[in-house]
Structures are given as C-alpha cells and as structure tokens.
Amino acid sequence: MESPFPFKKLYRDRKSVIIFVRNFLCYSCKEYVEDLSKIPKEALEDAAIRLVVIGQAAHHHIEPFCLLTGYPYEIYVDPERIIYQKLGMKREEKCTDSAQPSPHVKSGVFMGQVKSIWRAMTSPAFDFQGDLHQQGGAIIAGPGSQVHFSHSDMNRLDHMPINWLLQLAGVQQTLDFSDKPTIIHV
C-alpha cells in the first residue's frame, strides 16, 4: 500500500489545477485526461501551475491509466472518497437539458460505455476502479488556503472545458483539443 499524502500539500506552495475523475474506467474521464495530457509542460511551468488528477480507485490502477491516456503529470487516488465527500462532490448523476456537451468527450454514450465495459473485462484486476455513481469535479487552489475556482460535475459529461480552467489559473496559452484534421499549406 502506498503511503498517505496530505491533500493540502498539492496546493500549499503554488497554484494547482486539481481534477477529480469519476473512475478510471469512465470513458468520458479517460478522454478528458487524454486531453489534459496534451497540455505542454512549458505552459504550466510558465504560469507556475501544478496539474493534478485524483481518482477514486486503488493505487495499482494509476500506472495502467497513465499508460492508456498518456497523462504525464501528477496523479493520486482517494479510494475511500474522503476528499470527494469533504468537497461535496455528488454521488449521483443529474442530467439537464441546458448542459453543453463536453468538448473533450469524443465517444458517444453507447460506444463509450461499451469501451469502458471492455476495459473492465480485459483488465488484469477485474474491478470497476471506483464507485460508478461518484461524480468528479475541478478546483483551482493555492498557494496557501486560497480557492480560486470550484466546480462539481453533475454528470459524466459535465467536465469544465480545459482551456477555461487554464485561463482561470493564469495560463496564457489557448490550446486546440479538437481531433479534427488540419490542412497544412506548404
């Protein structure tokens, strides 16, 4: 078992963007973290920002999830969901008509769920890698006890757009997260 790491250490010394994912099998969380992995290290360093993902699975799921998503930054787990609960993150999904679709989720609901189930079935440790009802969220905190922004997801598609989070945190660069092909004129 890994040793505990105090949550406050994540934002005590500098501003941090902290993303809480639903679970490591969630297709929308996987695709969101894939987009987080596209953030250039220099953009974070120039703004003195720390980027952290927190999941609610057991720690042995971290490495496979990072390999799957290409995520190179800090990642931790809260398997008992203590931080999720203290931050008031919901444990049920609420769908709304006014919700905008996440620009970071590329799969449709049906195919996304099929992919998640397939990953669960083919995983060496067959489990759901977290509470399937737990919702995630995002906070920007630090340095010290200052909280700059907080968002609790209402459902699996309610992620905060990454560019918004980065701009709120002070990153000057706007990134293109679309998977649309581009034409290069030579």
Short mmCIF file of C-alpha atoms in Angstrom, two decimals:
data_model
loop_
_atom_site.label_atom_id
_atom_site.label_comp_id
_atom_site.label_asym_id
_atom_site.label_seq_id
_atom_site.Cartn_x
_atom_site.Cartn_y
_atom_site.Cartn_z
CA MET A 1 0.00 0.00 0.00
CA GLU A 2 1.21 3.47 -0.84
CA SER A 3 1.79 5.95 1.96
CA PRO A 4 -0.80 8.69 2.54
CA PHE A 5 -0.18 12.10 1.00
CA PRO A 6 -1.91 15.11 2.64
CA PHE A 7 -4.27 16.82 0.18
CA LYS A 8 -3.12 20.30 1.32
CA LYS A 9 0.38 19.56 0.02
CA LEU A 10 -0.98 19.64 -3.52
CA TYR A 11 -1.70 23.38 -3.37
CA ARG A 12 0.16 24.71 -0.33
CA ASP A 13 3.19 26.11 -2.18
CA ARG A 14 1.73 27.07 -5.57
CA LYS A 15 -1.47 27.39 -7.53
CA SER A 16 -2.81 23.99 -8.59
CA VAL A 17 -5.46 22.81 -11.01
CA ILE A 18 -6.86 19.65 -9.42
CA ILE A 19 -9.17 17.41 -11.45
CA PHE A 20 -11.29 14.75 -9.75
CA VAL A 21 -12.33 11.98 -12.14
CA ARG A 22 -15.34 9.71 -11.68
CA ASN A 23 -13.38 6.48 -12.03
CA PHE A 24 -10.56 5.18 -14.18
CA LEU A 25 -12.91 3.11 -16.36
CA CYS A 26 -15.21 6.03 -17.19
CA TYR A 27 -14.87 6.69 -20.93
CA SER A 28 -15.53 10.42 -20.60
CA CYS A 29 -12.91 10.74 -17.84
CA LYS A 30 -10.41 8.80 -19.94
CA GLU A 31 -10.97 11.10 -22.92
CA TYR A 32 -10.82 14.19 -20.69
CA VAL A 33 -7.49 13.06 -19.19
CA GLU A 34 -6.21 12.30 -22.70
CA ASP A 35 -6.79 15.99 -23.47
CA LEU A 36 -5.14 17.04 -20.20
CA SER A 37 -2.08 15.10 -21.35
CA LYS A 38 -1.84 17.40 -24.40
CA ILE A 39 -1.09 20.44 -22.22
CA PRO A 40 2.53 21.42 -22.84
CA LYS A 41 4.70 21.25 -19.74
CA GLU A 42 6.09 24.70 -20.62
CA ALA A 43 2.61 26.27 -20.47
CA LEU A 44 2.19 25.02 -16.90
CA GLU A 45 5.74 25.96 -15.90
CA ASP A 46 5.45 29.49 -17.35
CA ALA A 47 2.33 30.07 -15.23
CA ALA A 48 3.80 28.24 -12.19
CA ILE A 49 0.81 25.89 -12.21
CA ARG A 50 0.69 22.36 -10.87
CA LEU A 51 -1.69 19.96 -12.67
CA VAL A 52 -3.05 17.05 -10.65
CA VAL A 53 -5.61 14.32 -11.33
CA ILE A 54 -7.25 12.46 -8.46
CA GLY A 55 -9.15 9.24 -8.98
CA GLN A 56 -11.04 7.07 -6.54
CA ALA A 57 -9.61 3.68 -7.47
CA ALA A 58 -6.91 1.64 -5.77
CA HIS A 59 -3.36 2.89 -6.33
CA HIS A 60 -2.41 -0.06 -8.57
CA HIS A 61 -4.69 1.38 -11.29
CA ILE A 62 -2.64 4.59 -11.62
CA GLU A 63 0.12 3.28 -13.89
CA PRO A 64 -2.18 1.49 -16.38
CA PHE A 65 -4.43 4.60 -16.55
CA CYS A 66 -1.44 6.86 -17.25
CA LEU A 67 -0.20 4.47 -19.95
CA LEU A 68 -3.67 4.38 -21.51
CA THR A 69 -4.16 8.16 -21.53
CA GLY A 70 -0.58 9.34 -21.97
CA TYR A 71 -1.01 11.51 -18.86
CA PRO A 72 2.47 12.66 -17.71
CA TYR A 73 1.63 14.81 -14.69
CA GLU A 74 0.81 14.04 -11.05
CA ILE A 75 -1.94 11.58 -10.27
CA TYR A 76 -3.19 10.36 -6.90
CA VAL A 77 -6.05 8.25 -5.63
CA ASP A 78 -8.64 8.64 -2.89
CA PRO A 79 -10.11 5.11 -2.77
CA GLU A 80 -12.29 5.88 0.25
CA ARG A 81 -13.57 9.09 -1.47
CA ILE A 82 -12.83 11.13 1.66
CA ILE A 83 -11.76 14.23 -0.27
CA TYR A 84 -14.64 13.83 -2.73
CA GLN A 85 -17.06 13.83 0.21
CA LYS A 86 -15.41 16.75 2.02
CA LEU A 87 -15.60 18.83 -1.16
CA GLY A 88 -19.29 17.96 -1.56
CA MET A 89 -18.99 16.11 -4.86
CA LYS A 90 -22.21 14.36 -5.81
CA ARG A 91 -22.73 10.62 -5.78
CA GLU A 92 -25.47 10.55 -8.38
CA GLU A 93 -25.79 11.66 -11.96
CA LYS A 94 -28.06 14.58 -12.74
CA CYS A 95 -28.88 15.21 -16.39
CA THR A 96 -30.02 18.64 -17.53
CA ASP A 97 -31.30 19.95 -20.85
CA SER A 98 -29.13 23.06 -20.63
CA ALA A 99 -25.84 21.21 -20.25
CA GLN A 100 -23.35 21.78 -23.05
CA PRO A 101 -21.63 18.66 -24.33
CA SER A 102 -18.04 18.39 -23.19
CA PRO A 103 -15.63 19.36 -25.97
CA HIS A 104 -13.25 16.74 -24.59
CA VAL A 105 -15.51 13.70 -24.93
CA LYS A 106 -15.26 12.22 -28.39
CA SER A 107 -17.23 8.98 -27.90
CA GLY A 108 -21.00 8.70 -27.88
CA VAL A 109 -22.64 7.33 -24.73
CA PHE A 110 -23.27 3.84 -26.14
CA MET A 111 -19.80 3.28 -27.61
CA GLY A 112 -18.17 4.93 -24.60
CA GLN A 113 -19.89 2.54 -22.23
CA VAL A 114 -19.02 -0.45 -24.42
CA LYS A 115 -15.35 0.62 -24.35
CA SER A 116 -15.47 1.04 -20.55
CA ILE A 117 -17.00 -2.41 -20.05
CA TRP A 118 -14.43 -3.96 -22.39
CA ARG A 119 -11.57 -2.31 -20.46
CA ALA A 120 -13.05 -3.63 -17.20
CA MET A 121 -13.33 -7.16 -18.58
CA THR A 122 -9.80 -7.19 -20.00
CA SER A 123 -8.14 -5.51 -17.03
CA PRO A 124 -5.78 -7.78 -15.05
CA ALA A 125 -7.56 -6.70 -11.87
CA PHE A 126 -11.20 -7.02 -12.91
CA ASP A 127 -12.98 -4.36 -10.90
CA PHE A 128 -14.78 -1.12 -11.58
CA GLN A 129 -11.89 1.05 -10.42
CA GLY A 130 -14.04 3.22 -8.21
CA ASP A 131 -17.66 3.92 -7.28
CA LEU A 132 -19.60 4.11 -10.56
CA HIS A 133 -22.03 6.67 -9.09
CA GLN A 134 -19.39 9.11 -7.83
CA GLN A 135 -19.12 12.34 -9.83
CA GLY A 136 -15.93 14.34 -10.17
CA GLY A 137 -15.06 17.99 -10.44
CA ALA A 138 -12.28 20.54 -10.59
CA ILE A 139 -10.75 23.08 -8.25
CA ILE A 140 -8.08 25.70 -8.60
CA ALA A 141 -6.43 26.31 -5.25
CA GLY A 142 -3.27 27.74 -3.76
CA PRO A 143 -0.88 28.92 -2.86
CA GLY A 144 -1.94 28.53 0.73
CA SER A 145 -5.61 28.10 1.53
CA GLN A 146 -6.90 30.33 -1.27
CA VAL A 147 -9.52 28.70 -3.53
CA HIS A 148 -9.82 30.47 -6.88
CA PHE A 149 -12.43 28.25 -8.51
CA SER A 150 -14.51 25.16 -7.77
CA HIS A 151 -16.79 23.05 -9.95
CA SER A 152 -18.64 19.83 -9.11
CA ASP A 153 -19.65 17.73 -12.10
CA MET A 154 -23.36 16.95 -12.33
CA ASN A 155 -22.85 14.03 -14.71
CA ARG A 156 -20.24 12.20 -16.76
CA LEU A 157 -20.24 14.87 -19.50
CA ASP A 158 -20.13 17.93 -17.23
CA HIS A 159 -16.36 18.46 -17.23
CA MET A 160 -15.08 22.02 -17.18
CA PRO A 161 -13.51 22.93 -20.53
CA ILE A 162 -9.76 22.65 -20.05
CA ASN A 163 -8.98 26.00 -21.69
CA TRP A 164 -11.33 27.73 -19.23
CA LEU A 165 -9.58 26.09 -16.29
CA LEU A 166 -6.16 27.00 -17.64
CA GLN A 167 -7.17 30.63 -18.24
CA LEU A 168 -8.70 30.90 -14.76
CA ALA A 169 -5.43 29.53 -13.36
CA GLY A 170 -3.35 32.08 -15.29
CA VAL A 171 -2.10 30.07 -18.27
CA GLN A 172 -1.83 32.47 -21.21
CA GLN A 173 -1.86 29.85 -23.96
CA THR A 174 -5.10 28.61 -25.58
CA LEU A 175 -4.88 25.02 -26.76
CA ASP A 176 -6.67 23.18 -29.55
CA PHE A 177 -8.13 19.94 -28.21
CA SER A 178 -10.11 19.04 -31.30
CA ASP A 179 -9.28 15.85 -33.12
CA LYS A 180 -10.27 17.44 -36.40
CA PRO A 181 -7.75 17.02 -39.19
CA THR A 182 -5.92 20.17 -40.17
CA ILE A 183 -4.64 21.19 -43.57
CA ILE A 184 -1.09 22.42 -43.73
CA HIS A 185 -0.33 24.68 -46.69
CA VAL A 186 3.25 24.40 -47.96
#
